[in-house]
Short mmCIF file of N, CA and C and ligand atoms in Angstrom, two decimals:
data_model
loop_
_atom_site.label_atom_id
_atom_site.label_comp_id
_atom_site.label_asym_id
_atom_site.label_seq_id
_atom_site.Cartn_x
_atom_site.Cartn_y
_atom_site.Cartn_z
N UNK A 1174 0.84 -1.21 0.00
CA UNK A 1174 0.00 0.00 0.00
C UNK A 1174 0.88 1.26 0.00
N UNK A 1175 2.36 1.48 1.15
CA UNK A 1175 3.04 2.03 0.89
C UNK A 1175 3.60 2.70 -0.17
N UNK A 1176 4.24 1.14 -0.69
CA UNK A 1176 4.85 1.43 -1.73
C UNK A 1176 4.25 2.24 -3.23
N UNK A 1177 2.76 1.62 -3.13
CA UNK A 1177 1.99 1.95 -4.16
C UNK A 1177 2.41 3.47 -4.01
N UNK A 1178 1.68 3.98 -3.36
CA UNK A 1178 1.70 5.88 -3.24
C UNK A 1178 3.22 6.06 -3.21
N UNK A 1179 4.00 5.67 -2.54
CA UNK A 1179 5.72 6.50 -3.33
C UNK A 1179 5.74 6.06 -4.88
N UNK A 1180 4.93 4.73 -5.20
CA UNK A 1180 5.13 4.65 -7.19
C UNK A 1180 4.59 6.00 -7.78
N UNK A 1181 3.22 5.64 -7.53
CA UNK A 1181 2.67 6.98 -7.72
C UNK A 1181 2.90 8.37 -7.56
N UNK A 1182 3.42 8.98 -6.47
CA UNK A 1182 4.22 9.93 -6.11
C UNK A 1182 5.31 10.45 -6.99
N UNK A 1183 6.26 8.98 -7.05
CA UNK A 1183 7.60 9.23 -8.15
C UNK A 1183 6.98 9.67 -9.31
N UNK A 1184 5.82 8.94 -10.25
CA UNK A 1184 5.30 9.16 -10.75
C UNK A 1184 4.69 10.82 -11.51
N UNK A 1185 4.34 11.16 -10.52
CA UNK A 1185 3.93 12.58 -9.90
C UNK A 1185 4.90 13.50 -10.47
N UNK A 1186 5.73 13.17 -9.69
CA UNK A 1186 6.79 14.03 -9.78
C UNK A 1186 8.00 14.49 -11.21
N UNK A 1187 7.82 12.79 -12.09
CA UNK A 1187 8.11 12.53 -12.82
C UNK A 1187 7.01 13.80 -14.45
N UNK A 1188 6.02 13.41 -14.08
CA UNK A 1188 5.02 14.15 -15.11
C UNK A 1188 4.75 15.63 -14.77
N UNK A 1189 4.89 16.07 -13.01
CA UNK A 1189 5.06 17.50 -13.34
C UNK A 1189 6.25 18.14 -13.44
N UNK A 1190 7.46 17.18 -13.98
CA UNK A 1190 8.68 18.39 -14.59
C UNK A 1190 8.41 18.29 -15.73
N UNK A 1191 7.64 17.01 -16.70
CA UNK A 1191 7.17 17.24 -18.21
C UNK A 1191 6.27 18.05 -18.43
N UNK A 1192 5.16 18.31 -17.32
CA UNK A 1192 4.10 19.10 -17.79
C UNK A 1192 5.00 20.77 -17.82
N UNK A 1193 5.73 21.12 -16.44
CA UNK A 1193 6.16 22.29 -16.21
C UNK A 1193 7.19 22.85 -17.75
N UNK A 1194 7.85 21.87 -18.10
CA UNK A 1194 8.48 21.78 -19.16
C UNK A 1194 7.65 22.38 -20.49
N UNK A 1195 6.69 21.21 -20.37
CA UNK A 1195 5.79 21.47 -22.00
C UNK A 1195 5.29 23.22 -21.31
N UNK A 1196 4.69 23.26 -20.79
CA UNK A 1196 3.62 25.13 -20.35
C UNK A 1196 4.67 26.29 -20.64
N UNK A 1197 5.95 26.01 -19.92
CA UNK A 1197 6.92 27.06 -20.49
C UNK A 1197 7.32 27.19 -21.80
N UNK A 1198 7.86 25.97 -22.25
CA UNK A 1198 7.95 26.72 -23.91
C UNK A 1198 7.12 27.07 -24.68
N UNK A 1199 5.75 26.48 -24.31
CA UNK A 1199 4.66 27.25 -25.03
C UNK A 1199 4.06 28.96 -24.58
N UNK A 1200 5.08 29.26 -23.27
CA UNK A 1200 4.41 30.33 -22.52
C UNK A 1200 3.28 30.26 -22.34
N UNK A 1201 2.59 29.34 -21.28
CA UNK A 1201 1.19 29.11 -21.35
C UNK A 1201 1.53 28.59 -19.69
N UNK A 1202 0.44 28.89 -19.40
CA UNK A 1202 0.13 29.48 -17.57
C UNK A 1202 0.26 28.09 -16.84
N UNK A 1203 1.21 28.45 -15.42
CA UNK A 1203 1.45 26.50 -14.84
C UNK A 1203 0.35 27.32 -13.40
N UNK A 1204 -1.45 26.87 -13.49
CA UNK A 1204 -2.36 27.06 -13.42
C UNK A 1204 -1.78 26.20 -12.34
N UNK A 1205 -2.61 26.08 -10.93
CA UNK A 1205 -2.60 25.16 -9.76
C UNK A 1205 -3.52 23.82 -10.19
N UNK A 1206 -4.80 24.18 -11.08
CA UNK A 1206 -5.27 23.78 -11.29
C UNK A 1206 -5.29 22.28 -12.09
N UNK A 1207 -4.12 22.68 -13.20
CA UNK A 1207 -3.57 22.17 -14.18
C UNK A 1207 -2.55 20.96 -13.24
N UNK A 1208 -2.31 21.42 -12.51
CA UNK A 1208 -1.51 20.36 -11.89
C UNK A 1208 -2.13 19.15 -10.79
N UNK A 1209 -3.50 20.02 -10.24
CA UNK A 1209 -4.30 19.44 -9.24
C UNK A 1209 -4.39 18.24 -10.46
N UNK A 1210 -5.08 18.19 -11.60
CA UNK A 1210 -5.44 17.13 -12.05
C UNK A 1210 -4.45 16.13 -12.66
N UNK A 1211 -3.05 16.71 -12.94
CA UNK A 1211 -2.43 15.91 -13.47
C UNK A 1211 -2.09 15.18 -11.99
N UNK A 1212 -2.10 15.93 -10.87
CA UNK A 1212 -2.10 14.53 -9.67
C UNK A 1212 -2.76 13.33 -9.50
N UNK A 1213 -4.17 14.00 -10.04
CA UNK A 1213 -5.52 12.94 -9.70
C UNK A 1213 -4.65 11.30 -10.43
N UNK A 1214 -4.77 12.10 -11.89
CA UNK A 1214 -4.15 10.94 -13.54
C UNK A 1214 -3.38 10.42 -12.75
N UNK A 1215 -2.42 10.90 -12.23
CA UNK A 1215 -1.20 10.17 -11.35
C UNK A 1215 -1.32 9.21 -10.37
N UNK A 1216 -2.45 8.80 -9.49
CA UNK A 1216 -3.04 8.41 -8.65
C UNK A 1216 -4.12 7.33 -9.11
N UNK A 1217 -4.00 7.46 -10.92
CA UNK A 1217 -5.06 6.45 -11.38
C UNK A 1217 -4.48 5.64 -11.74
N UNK A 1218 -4.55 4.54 -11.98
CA UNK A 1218 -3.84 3.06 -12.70
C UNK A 1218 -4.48 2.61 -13.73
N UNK A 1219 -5.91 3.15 -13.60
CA UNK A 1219 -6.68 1.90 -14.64
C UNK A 1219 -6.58 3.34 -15.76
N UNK A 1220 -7.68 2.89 -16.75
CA UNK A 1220 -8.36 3.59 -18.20
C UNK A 1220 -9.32 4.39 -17.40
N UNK A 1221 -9.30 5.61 -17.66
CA UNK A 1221 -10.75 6.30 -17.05
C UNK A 1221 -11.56 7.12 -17.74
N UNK A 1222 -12.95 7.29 -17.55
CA UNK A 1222 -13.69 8.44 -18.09
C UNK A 1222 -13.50 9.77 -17.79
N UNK A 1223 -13.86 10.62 -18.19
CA UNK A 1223 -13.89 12.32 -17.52
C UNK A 1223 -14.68 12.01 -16.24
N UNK A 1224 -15.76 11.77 -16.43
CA UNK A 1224 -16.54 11.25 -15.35
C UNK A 1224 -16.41 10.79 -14.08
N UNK A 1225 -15.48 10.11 -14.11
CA UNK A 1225 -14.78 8.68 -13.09
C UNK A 1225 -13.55 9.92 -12.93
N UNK A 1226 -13.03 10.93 -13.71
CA UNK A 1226 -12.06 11.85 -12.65
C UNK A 1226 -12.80 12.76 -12.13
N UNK A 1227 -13.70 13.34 -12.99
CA UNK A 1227 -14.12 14.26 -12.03
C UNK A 1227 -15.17 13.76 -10.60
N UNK A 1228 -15.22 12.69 -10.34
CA UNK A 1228 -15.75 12.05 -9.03
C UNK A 1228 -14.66 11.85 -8.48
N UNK A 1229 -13.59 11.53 -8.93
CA UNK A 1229 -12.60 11.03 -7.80
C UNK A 1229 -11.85 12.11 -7.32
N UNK A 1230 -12.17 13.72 -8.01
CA UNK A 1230 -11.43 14.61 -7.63
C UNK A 1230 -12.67 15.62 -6.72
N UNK A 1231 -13.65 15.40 -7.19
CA UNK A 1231 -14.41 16.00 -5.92
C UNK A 1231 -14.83 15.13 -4.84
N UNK A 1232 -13.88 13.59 -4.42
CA UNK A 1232 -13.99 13.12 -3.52
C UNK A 1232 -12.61 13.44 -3.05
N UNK A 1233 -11.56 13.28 -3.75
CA UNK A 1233 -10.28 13.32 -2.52
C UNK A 1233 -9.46 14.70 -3.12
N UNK A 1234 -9.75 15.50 -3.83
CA UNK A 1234 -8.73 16.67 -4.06
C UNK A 1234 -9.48 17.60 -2.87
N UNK A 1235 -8.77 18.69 -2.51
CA UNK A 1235 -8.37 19.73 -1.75
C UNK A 1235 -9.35 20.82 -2.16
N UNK A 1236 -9.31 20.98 -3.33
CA UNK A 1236 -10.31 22.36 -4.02
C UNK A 1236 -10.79 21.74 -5.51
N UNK A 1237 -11.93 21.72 -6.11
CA UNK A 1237 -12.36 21.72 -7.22
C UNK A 1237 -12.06 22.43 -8.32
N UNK A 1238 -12.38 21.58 -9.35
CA UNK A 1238 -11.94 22.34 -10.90
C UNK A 1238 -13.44 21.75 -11.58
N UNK A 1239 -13.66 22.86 -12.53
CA UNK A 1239 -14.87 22.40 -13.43
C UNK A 1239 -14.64 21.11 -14.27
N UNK A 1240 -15.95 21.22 -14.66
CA UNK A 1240 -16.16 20.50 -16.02
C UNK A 1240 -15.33 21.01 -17.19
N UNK A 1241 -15.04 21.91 -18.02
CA UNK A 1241 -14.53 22.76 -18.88
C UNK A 1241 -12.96 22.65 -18.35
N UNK A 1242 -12.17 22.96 -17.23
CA UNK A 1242 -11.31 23.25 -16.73
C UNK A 1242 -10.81 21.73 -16.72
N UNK A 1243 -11.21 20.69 -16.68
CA UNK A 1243 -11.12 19.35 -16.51
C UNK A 1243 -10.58 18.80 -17.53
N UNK A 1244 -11.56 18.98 -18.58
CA UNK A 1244 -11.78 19.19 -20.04
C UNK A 1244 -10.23 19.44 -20.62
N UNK A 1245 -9.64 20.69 -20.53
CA UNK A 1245 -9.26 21.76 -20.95
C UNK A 1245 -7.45 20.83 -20.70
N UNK A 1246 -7.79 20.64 -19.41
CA UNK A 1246 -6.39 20.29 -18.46
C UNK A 1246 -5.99 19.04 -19.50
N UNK A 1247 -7.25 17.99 -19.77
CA UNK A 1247 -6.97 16.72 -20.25
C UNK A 1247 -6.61 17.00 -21.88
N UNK A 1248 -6.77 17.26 -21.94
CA UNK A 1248 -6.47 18.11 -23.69
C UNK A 1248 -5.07 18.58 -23.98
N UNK A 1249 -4.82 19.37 -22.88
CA UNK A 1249 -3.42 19.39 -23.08
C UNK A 1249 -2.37 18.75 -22.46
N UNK A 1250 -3.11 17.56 -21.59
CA UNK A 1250 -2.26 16.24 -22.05
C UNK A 1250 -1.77 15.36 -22.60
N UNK A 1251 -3.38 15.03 -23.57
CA UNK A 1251 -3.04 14.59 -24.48
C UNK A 1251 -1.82 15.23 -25.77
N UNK A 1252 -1.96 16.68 -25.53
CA UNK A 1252 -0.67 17.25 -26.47
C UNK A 1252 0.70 16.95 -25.84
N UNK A 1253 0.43 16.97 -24.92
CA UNK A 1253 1.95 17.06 -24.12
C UNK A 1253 2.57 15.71 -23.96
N UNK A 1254 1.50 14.61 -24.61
CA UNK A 1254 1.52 13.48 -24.47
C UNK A 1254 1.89 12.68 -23.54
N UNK A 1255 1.19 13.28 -22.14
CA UNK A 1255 1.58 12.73 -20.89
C UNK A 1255 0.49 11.56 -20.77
N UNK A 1256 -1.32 11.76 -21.79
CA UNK A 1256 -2.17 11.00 -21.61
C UNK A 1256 -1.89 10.87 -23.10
N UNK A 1257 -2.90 9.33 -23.23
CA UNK A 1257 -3.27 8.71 -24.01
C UNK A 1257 -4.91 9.13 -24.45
N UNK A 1258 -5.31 9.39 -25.16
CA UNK A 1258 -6.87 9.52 -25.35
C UNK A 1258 -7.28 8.65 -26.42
N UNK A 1259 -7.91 7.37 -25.53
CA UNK A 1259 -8.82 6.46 -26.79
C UNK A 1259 -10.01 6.63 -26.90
N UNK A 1260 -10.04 7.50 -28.62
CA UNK A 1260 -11.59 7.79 -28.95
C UNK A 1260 -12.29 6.73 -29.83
N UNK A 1261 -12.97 6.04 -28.56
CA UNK A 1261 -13.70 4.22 -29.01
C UNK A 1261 -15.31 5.50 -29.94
N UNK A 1262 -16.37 4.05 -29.85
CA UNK A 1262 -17.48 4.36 -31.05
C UNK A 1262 -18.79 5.67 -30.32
N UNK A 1263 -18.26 4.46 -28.78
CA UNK A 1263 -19.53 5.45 -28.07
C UNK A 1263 -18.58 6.48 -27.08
N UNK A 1264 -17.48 6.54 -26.27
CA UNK A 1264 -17.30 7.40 -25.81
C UNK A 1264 -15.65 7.61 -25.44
N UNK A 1265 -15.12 8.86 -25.10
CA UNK A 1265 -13.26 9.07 -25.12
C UNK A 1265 -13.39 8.47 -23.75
N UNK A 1266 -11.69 7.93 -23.45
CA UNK A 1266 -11.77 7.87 -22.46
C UNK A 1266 -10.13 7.66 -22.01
N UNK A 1267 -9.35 8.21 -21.01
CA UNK A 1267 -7.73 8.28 -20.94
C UNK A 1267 -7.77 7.61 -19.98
N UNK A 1268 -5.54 7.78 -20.24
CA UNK A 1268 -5.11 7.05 -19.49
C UNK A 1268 -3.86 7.47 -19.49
N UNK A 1269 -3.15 7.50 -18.11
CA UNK A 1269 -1.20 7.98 -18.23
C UNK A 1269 -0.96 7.53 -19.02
N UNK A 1270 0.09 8.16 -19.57
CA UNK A 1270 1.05 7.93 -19.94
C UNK A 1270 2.40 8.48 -20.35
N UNK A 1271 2.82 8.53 -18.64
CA UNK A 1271 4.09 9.03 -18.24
C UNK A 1271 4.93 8.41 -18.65
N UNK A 1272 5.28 6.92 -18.77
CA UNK A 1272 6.38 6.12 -19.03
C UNK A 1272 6.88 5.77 -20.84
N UNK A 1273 5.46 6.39 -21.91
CA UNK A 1273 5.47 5.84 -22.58
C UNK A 1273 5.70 4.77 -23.26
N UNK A 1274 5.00 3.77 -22.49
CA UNK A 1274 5.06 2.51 -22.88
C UNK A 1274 4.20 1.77 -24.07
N UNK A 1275 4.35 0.74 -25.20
CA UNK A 1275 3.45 0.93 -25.93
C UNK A 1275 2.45 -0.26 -25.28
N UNK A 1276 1.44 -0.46 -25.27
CA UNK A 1276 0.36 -1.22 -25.17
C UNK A 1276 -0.54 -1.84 -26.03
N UNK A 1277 -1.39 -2.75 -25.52
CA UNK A 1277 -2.07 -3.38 -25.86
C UNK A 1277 -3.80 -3.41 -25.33
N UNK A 1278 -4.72 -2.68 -26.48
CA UNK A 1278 -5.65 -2.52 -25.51
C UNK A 1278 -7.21 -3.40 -26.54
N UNK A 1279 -7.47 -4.11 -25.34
CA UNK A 1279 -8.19 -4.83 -25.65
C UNK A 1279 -10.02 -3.95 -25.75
N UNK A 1280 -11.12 -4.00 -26.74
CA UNK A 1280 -12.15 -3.27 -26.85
C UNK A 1280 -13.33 -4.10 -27.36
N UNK A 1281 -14.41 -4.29 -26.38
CA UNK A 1281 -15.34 -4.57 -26.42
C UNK A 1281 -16.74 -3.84 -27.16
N UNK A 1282 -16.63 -4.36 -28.67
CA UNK A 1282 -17.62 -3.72 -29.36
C UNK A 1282 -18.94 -3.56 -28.73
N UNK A 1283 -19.12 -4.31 -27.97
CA UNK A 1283 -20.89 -4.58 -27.42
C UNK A 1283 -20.96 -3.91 -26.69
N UNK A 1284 -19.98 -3.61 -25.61
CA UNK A 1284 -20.58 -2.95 -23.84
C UNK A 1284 -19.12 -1.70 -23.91
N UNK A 1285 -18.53 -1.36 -24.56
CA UNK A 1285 -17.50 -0.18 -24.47
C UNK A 1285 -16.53 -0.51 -23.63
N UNK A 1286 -16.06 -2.07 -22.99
CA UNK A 1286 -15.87 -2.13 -22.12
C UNK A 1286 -13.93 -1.98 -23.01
N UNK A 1287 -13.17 -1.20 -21.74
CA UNK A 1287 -11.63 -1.57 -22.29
C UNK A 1287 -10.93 -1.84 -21.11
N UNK A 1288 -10.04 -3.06 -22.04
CA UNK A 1288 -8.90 -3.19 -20.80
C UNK A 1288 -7.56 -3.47 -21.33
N UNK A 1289 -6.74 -3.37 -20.75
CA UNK A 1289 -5.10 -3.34 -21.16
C UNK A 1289 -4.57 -4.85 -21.17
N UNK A 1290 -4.13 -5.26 -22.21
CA UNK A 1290 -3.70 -6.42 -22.25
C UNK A 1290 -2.17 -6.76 -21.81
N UNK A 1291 -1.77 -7.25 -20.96
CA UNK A 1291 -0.42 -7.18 -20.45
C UNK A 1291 0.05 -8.51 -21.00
N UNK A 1292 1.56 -8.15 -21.89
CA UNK A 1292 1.95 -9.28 -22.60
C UNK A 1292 3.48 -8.76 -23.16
N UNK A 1293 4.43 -9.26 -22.06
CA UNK A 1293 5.57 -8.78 -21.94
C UNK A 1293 5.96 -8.58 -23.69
N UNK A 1294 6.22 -9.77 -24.24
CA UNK A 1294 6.48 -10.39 -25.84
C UNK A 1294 5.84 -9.12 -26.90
N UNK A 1295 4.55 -9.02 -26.56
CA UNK A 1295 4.02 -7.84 -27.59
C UNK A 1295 4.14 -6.24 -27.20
N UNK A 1296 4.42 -6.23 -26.14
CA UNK A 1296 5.22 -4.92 -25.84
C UNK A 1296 6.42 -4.25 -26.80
N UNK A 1297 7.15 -5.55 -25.93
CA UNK A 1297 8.71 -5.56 -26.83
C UNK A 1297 8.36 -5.42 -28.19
N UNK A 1298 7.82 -6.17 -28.86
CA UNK A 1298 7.64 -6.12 -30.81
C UNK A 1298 7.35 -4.79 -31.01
N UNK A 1299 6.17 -4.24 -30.19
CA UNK A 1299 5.79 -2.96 -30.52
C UNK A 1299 6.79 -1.65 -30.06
N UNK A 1300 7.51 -2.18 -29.34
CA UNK A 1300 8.70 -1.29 -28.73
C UNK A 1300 10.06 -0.95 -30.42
N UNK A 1301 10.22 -2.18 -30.80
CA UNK A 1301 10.89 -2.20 -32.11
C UNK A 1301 10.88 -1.68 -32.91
N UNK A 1302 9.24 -1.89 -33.03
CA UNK A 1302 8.95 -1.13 -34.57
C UNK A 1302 9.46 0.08 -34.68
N UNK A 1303 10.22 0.51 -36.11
CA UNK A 1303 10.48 1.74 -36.20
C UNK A 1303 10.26 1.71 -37.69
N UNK A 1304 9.82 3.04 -38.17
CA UNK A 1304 10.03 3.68 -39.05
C UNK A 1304 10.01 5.15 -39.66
N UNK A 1305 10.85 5.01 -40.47
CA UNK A 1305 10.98 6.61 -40.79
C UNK A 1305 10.01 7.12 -41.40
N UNK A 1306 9.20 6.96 -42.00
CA UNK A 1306 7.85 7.25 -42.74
C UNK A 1306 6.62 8.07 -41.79
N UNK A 1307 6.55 7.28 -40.26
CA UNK A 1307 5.80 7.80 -39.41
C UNK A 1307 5.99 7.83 -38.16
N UNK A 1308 5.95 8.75 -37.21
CA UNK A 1308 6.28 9.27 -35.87
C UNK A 1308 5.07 9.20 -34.81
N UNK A 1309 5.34 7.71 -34.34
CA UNK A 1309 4.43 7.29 -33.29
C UNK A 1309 4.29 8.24 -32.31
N UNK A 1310 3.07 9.12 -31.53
CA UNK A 1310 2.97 9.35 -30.96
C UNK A 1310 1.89 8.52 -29.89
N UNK A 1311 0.83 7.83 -30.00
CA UNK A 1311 0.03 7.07 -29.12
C UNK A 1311 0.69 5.76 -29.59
N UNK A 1312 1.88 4.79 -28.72
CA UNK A 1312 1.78 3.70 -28.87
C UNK A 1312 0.70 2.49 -28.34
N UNK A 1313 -0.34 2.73 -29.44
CA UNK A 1313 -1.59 1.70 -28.53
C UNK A 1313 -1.80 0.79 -29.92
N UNK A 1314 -2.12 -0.27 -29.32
CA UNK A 1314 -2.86 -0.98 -30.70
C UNK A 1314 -3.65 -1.68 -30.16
N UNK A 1315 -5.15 -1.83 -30.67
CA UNK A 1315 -6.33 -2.24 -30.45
C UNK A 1315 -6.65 -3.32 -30.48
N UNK A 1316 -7.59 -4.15 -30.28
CA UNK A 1316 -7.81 -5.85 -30.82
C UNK A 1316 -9.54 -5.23 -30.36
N UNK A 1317 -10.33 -5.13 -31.35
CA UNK A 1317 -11.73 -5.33 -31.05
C UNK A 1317 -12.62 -6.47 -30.97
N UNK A 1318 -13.16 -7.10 -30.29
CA UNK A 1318 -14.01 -8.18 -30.11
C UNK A 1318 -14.91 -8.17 -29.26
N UNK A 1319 -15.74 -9.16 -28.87
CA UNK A 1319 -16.36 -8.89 -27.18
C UNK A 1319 -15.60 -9.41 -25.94
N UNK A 1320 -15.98 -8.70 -24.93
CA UNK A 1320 -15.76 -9.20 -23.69
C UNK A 1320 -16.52 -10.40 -22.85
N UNK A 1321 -15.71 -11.22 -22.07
CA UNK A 1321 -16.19 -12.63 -21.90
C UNK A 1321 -18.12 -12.89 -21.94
N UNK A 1322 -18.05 -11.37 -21.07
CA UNK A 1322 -19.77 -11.43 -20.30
C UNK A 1322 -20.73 -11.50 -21.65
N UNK A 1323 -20.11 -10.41 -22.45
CA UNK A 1323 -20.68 -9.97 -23.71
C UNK A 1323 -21.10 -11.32 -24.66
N UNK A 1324 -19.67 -12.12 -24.55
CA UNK A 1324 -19.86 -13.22 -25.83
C UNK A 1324 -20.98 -14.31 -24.72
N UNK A 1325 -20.94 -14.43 -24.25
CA UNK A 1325 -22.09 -15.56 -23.18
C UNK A 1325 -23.43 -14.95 -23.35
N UNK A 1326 -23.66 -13.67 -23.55
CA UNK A 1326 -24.92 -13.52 -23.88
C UNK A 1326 -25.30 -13.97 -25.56
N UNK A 1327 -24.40 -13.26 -25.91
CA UNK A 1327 -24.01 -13.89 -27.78
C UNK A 1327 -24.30 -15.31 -28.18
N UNK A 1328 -23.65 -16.43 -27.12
CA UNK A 1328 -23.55 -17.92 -27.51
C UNK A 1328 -25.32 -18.12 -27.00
N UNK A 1329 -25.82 -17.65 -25.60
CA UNK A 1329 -26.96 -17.92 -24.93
C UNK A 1329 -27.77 -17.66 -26.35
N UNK A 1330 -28.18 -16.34 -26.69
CA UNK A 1330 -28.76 -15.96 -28.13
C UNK A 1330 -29.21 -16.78 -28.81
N UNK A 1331 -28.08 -17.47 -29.38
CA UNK A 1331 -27.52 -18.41 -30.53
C UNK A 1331 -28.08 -19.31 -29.80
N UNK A 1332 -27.98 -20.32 -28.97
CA UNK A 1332 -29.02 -21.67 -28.45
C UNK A 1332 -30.24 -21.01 -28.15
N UNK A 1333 -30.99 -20.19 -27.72
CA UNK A 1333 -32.39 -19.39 -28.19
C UNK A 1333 -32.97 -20.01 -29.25
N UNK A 1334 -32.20 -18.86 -30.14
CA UNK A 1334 -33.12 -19.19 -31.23
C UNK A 1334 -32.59 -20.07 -32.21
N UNK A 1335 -31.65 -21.28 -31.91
CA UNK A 1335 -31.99 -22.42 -32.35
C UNK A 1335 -33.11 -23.34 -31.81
N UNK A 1336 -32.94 -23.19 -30.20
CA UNK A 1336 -33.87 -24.21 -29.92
C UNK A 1336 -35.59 -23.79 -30.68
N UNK A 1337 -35.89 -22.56 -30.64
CA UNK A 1337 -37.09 -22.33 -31.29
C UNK A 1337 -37.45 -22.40 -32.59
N UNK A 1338 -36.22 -22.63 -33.40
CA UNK A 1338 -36.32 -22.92 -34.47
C UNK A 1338 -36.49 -24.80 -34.72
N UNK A 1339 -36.28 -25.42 -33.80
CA UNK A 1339 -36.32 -26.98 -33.67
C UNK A 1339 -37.72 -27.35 -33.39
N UNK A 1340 -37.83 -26.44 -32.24
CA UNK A 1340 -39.50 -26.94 -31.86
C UNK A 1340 -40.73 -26.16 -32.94
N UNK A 1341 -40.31 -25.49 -33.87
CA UNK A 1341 -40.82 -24.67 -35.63
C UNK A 1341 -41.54 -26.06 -35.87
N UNK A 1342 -40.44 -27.14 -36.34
CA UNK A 1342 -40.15 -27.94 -37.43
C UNK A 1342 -40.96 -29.15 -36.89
ZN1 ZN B 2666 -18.70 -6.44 -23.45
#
């Protein structure tokens, strides 16, 4: 539990000399605000909605930031490329990415559901790839299908309306 919050922390600390970095050469304002949230991101592990931060920051931050201001902050993370922003069919939704690591993210066409596929082997491959032609900035690559819950309703379906098609005949 310790340890977790000094990861996180290092963490922290790690993304606000990139953020402080990126605001100055653009001459663009190092807002308290701007940093309150890049703490929250810092403190998150999983994939999150706007939603799911802005609850977790008007449960444990110190002072509030809007909707717009939230907005605003996550936006120019994604430039600063400290976040990741995956814009799936029905809705965006981020995630750090301080370490730039490339990933693997698994997406559930049926229920929006995403999760990170951890797979030392396809890391590495995707770590390799290089080329001069194009300049990775989101190392993510997708695999769309359903999720376990999703396909069990799918197979259930499928014996449905076979069986009603048996007792037809
Ligand atoms: Zn699903």
């Amino acid at each position: 539990m310790y340890l977790r919050m000094d990861t996180n922390n290092s963490i922290f600390l790690q993304a606000k000399s990139l953020l402080t970095e990126y605001l100055e050469k653009r001459h663009m304002r190092k807002t308290p605000e701007r940093f309150e949230v890049l703490r929250a991101i810092c403190q998150t592990d999983d994939i999150f909605s706007i939603e799911q931060l802005n609850g977790k920051m008007q449960m444990n931050s110190t002072f509030q930031v809007s909707r717009p201001t939230l907005f605003n902050a996550l936006e120019t993370f994604v430039d600063a490329q400290l976040v990741i922003k995956h814009t799936l069919q029905r809705a965006s939704l981020y995630e750090r990415n301080i370490d730039k690591r490339p990933r693997v993210c698994l997406v559930c066409d049926q229920c929006g559901m995403i999760k990170r596929l951890e797979r030392a082997e396809v890391t590495r491959f995707l770590r390799d790839i290089k080329t001069r032609q194009f300049f990775v900035r989101q190392p993510v690559l997708y695999l769309h299908g359903l999720c376990r819950k999703c396909e069990m309703i799918r197979r259930k379906e499928i014996k449905t309306s076979e069986k009603k098609q048996t007792t037809r005949k």
